[in-house]
XYZ file of N, CA and C in Angstrom:
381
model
N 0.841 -1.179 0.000
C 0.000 0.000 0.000
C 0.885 1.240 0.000
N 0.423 2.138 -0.652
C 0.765 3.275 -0.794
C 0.209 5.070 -0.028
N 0.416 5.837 -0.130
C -0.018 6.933 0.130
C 0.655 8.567 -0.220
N -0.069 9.240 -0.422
C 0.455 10.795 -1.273
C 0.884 11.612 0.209
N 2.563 12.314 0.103
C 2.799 12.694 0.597
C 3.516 14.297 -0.006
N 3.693 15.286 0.265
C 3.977 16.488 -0.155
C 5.796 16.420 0.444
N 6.184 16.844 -1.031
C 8.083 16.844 -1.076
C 8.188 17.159 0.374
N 8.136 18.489 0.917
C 8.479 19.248 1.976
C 8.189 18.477 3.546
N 7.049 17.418 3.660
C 7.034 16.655 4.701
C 8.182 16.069 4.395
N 8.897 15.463 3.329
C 9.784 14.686 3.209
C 10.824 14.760 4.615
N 11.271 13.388 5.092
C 12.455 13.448 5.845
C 13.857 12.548 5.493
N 14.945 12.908 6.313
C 16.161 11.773 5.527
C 15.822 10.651 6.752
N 15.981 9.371 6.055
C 15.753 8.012 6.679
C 14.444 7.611 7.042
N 13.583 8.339 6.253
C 12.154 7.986 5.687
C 11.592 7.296 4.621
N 11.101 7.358 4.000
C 10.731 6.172 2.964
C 10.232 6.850 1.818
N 10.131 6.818 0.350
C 9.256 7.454 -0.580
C 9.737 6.384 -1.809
N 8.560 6.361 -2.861
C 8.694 5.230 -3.910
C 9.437 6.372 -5.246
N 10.002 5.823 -5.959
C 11.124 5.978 -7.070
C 10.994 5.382 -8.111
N 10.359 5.010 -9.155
C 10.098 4.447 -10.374
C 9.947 3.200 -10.010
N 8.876 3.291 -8.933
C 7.926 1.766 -8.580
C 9.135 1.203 -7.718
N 9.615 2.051 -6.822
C 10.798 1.017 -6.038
C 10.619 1.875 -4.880
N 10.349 0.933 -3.587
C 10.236 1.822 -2.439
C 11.348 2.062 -2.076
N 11.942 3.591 -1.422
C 13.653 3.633 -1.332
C 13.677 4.871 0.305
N 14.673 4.155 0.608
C 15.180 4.700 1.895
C 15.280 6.198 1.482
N 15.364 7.303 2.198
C 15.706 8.395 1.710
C 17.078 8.908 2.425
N 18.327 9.093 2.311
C 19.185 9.374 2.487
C 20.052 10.611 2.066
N 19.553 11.758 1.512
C 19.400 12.814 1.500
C 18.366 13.569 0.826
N 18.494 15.144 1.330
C 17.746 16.406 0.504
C 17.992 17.489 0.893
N 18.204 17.743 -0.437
C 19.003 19.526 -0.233
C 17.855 19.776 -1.200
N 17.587 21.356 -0.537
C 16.085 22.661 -1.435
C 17.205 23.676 -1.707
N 16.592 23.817 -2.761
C 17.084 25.207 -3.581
C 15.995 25.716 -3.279
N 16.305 27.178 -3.333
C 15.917 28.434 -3.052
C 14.971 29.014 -4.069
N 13.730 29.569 -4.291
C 12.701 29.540 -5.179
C 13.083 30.612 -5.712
N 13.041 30.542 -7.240
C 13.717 31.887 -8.461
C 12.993 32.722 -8.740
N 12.759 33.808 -9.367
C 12.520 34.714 -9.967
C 10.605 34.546 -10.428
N 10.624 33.429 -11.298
C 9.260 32.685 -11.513
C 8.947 31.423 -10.913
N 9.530 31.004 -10.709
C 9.687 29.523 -10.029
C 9.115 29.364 -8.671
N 9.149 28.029 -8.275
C 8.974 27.681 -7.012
C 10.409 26.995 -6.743
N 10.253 26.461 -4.958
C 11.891 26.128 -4.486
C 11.276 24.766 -4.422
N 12.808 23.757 -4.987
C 12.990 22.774 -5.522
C 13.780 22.028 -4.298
N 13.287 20.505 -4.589
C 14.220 19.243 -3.543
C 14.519 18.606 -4.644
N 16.040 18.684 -3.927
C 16.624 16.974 -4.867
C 16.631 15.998 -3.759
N 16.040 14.697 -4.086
C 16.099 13.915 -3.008
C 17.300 12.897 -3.460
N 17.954 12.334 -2.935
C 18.925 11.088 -3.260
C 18.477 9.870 -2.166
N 18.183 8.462 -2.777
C 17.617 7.574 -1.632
C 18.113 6.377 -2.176
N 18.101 5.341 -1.673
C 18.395 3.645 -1.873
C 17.675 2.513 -1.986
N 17.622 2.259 -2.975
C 16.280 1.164 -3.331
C 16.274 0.499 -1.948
N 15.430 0.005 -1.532
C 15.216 -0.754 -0.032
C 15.444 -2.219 -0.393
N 15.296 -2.996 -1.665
C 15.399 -4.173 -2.519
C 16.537 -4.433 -3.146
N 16.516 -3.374 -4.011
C 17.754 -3.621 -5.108
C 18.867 -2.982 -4.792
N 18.942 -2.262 -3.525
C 19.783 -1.277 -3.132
C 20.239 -0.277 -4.227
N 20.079 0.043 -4.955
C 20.565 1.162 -5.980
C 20.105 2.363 -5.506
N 21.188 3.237 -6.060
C 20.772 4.686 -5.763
C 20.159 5.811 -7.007
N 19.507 6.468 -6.295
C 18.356 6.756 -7.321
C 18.381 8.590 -6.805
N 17.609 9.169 -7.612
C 17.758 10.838 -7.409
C 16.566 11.432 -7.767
N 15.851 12.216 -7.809
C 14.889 13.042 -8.227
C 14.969 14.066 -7.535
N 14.064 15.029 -8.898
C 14.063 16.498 -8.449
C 12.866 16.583 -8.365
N 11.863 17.479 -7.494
C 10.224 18.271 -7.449
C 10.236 18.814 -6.432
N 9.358 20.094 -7.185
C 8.945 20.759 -6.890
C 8.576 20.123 -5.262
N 8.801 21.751 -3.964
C 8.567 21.722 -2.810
C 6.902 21.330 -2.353
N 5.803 21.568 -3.546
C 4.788 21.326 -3.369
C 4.601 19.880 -3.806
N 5.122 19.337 -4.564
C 4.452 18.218 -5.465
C 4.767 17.535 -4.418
N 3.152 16.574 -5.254
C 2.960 15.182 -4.287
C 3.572 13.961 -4.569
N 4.133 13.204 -3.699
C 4.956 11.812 -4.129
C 4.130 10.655 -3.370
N 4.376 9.232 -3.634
C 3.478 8.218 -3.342
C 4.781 7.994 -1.873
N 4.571 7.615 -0.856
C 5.029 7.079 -0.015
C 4.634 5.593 0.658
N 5.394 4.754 0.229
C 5.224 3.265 0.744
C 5.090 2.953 2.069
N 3.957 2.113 2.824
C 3.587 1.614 3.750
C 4.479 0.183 4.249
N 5.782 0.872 5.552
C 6.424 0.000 5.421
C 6.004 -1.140 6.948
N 6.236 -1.875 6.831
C 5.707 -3.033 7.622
C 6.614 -3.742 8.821
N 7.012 -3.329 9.516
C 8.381 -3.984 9.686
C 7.791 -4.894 11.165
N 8.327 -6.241 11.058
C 7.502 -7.293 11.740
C 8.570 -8.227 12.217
N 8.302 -9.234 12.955
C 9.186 -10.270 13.402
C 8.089 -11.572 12.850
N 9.494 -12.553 12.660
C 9.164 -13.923 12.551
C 10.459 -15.045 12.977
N 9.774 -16.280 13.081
C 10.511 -17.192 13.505
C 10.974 -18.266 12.176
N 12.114 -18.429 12.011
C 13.308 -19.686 11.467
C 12.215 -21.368 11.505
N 11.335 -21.710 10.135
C 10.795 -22.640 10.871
C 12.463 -24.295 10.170
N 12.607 -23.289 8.701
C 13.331 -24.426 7.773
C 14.489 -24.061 7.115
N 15.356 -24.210 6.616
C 16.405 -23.922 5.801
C 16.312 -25.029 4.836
N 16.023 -24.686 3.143
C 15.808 -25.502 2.723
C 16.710 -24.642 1.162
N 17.777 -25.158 0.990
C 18.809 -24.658 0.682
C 19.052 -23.680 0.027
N 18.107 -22.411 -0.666
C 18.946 -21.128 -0.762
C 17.931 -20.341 -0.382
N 16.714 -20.854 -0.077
C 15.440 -20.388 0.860
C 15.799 -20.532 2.225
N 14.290 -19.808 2.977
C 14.117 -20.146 4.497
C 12.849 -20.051 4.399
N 11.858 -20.768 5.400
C 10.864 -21.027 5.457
C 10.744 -19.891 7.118
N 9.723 -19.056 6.723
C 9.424 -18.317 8.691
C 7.833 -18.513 8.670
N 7.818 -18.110 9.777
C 6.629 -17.826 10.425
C 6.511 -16.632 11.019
N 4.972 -15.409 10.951
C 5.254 -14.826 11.495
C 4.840 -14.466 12.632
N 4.977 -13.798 13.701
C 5.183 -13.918 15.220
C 3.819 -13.328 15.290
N 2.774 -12.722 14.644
C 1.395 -12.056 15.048
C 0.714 -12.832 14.221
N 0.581 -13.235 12.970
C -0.382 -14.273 12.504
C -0.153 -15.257 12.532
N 0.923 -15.786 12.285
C 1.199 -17.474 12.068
C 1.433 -18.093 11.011
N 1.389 -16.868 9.712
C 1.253 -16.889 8.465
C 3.111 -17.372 8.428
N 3.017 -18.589 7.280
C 4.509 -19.219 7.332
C 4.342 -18.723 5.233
N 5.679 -18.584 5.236
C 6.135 -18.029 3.694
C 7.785 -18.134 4.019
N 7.813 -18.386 2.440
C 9.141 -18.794 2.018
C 10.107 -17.213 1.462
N 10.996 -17.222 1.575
C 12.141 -16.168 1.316
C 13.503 -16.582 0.906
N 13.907 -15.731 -0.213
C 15.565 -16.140 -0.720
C 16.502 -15.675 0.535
N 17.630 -16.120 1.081
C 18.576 -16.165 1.675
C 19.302 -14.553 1.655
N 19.070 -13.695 2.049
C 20.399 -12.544 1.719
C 21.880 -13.158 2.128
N 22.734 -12.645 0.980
C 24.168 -12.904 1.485
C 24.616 -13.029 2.786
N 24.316 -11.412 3.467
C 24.569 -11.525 4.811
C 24.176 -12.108 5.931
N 23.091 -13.020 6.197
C 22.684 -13.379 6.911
C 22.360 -14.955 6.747
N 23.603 -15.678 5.772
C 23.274 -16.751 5.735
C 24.314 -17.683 6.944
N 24.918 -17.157 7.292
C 25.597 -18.343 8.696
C 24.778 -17.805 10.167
N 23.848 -16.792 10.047
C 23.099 -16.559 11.189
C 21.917 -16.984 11.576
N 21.572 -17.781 10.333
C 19.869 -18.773 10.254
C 19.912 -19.835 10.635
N 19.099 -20.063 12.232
C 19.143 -21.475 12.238
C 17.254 -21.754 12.423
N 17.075 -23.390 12.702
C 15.957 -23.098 12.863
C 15.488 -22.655 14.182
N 14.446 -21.621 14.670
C 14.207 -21.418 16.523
C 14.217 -20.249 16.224
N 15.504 -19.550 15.589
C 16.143 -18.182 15.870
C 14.877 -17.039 15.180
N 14.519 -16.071 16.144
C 13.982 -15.272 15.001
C 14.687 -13.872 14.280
N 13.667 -13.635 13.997
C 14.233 -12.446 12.649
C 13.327 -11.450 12.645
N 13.551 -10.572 11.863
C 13.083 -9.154 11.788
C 13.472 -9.113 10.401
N 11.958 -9.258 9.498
C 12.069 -8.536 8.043
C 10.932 -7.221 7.820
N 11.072 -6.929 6.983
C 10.022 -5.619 6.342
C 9.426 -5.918 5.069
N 8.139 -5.210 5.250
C 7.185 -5.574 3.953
C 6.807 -4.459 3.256
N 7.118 -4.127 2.165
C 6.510 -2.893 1.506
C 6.050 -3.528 -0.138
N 4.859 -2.801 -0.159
C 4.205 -3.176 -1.989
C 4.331 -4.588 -2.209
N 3.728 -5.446 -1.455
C 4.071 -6.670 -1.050
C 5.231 -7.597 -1.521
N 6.119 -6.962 -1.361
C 7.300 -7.757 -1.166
C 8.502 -7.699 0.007
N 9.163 -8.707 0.267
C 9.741 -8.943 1.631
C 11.290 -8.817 1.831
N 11.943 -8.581 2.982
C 13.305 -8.442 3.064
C 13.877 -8.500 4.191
N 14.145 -9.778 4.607
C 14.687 -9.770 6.410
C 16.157 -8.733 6.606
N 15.936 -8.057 7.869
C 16.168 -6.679 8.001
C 17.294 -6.854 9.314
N 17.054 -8.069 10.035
C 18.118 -8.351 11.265
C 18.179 -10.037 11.268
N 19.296 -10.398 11.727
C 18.921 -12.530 11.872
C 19.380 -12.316 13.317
């Protein structure tokens, strides 16, 4: 899920979507409004998925979609070799997930985790 947020609420280490990619926001600098113009944000942020870095400029008024981020715990039920099988700790709802690099000698089964959900897709966030 999504929602319309105005540039200027914008904050750094907040969230806003980027050519259908929900992305961390990790900076913004405003220019100063010109002659005819209005004052401008460049935002610079990090895909939350693909990690890439991404940039846009708008206007201090314009509206941007901001992603509904989810961030939840679950439990280690399987390791089933470049997957993991969890469960999660408020529904019970069990789903499968690819392995991130970093967190593959920290999965066992028992242990839980901390992933995040945005535009329904998933990304364990601590092991």
């Amino acid at each position: 899920m999504k929602q319309l947020a105005e540039v200027r609420t914008l904050r750094v280490n907040r969230y806003m979507i980027i050519d259908e990619e929900p992305c961390k926001i990790m900076n913004i600098t405003t220019s100063k409004p010109g002659k005819h113009g209005e004052a401008k944000a460049r935002i610079e942020a990090i895909g939350i998925f693909d990690g890439q870095k991404r940039s846009v400029v708008h206007p201090v008024k314009h509206k941007v979609h901001v992603p509904l981020i989810d961030k939840r715990n679950a439990q280690v039920v399987a390791l089933m070799g470049k997957n993991v099988q969890l469960m999660d700790m408020e529904t019970y709802e069990t789903f499968e997930m690819p392995i991130p690099d970093e967190f593959k000698s920290n999965l066992q089964p028992g242990n839980e985790i901390s992933y995040l959900e945005a535009l329904g897709r998933k990304k364990i966030t601590r092991a």
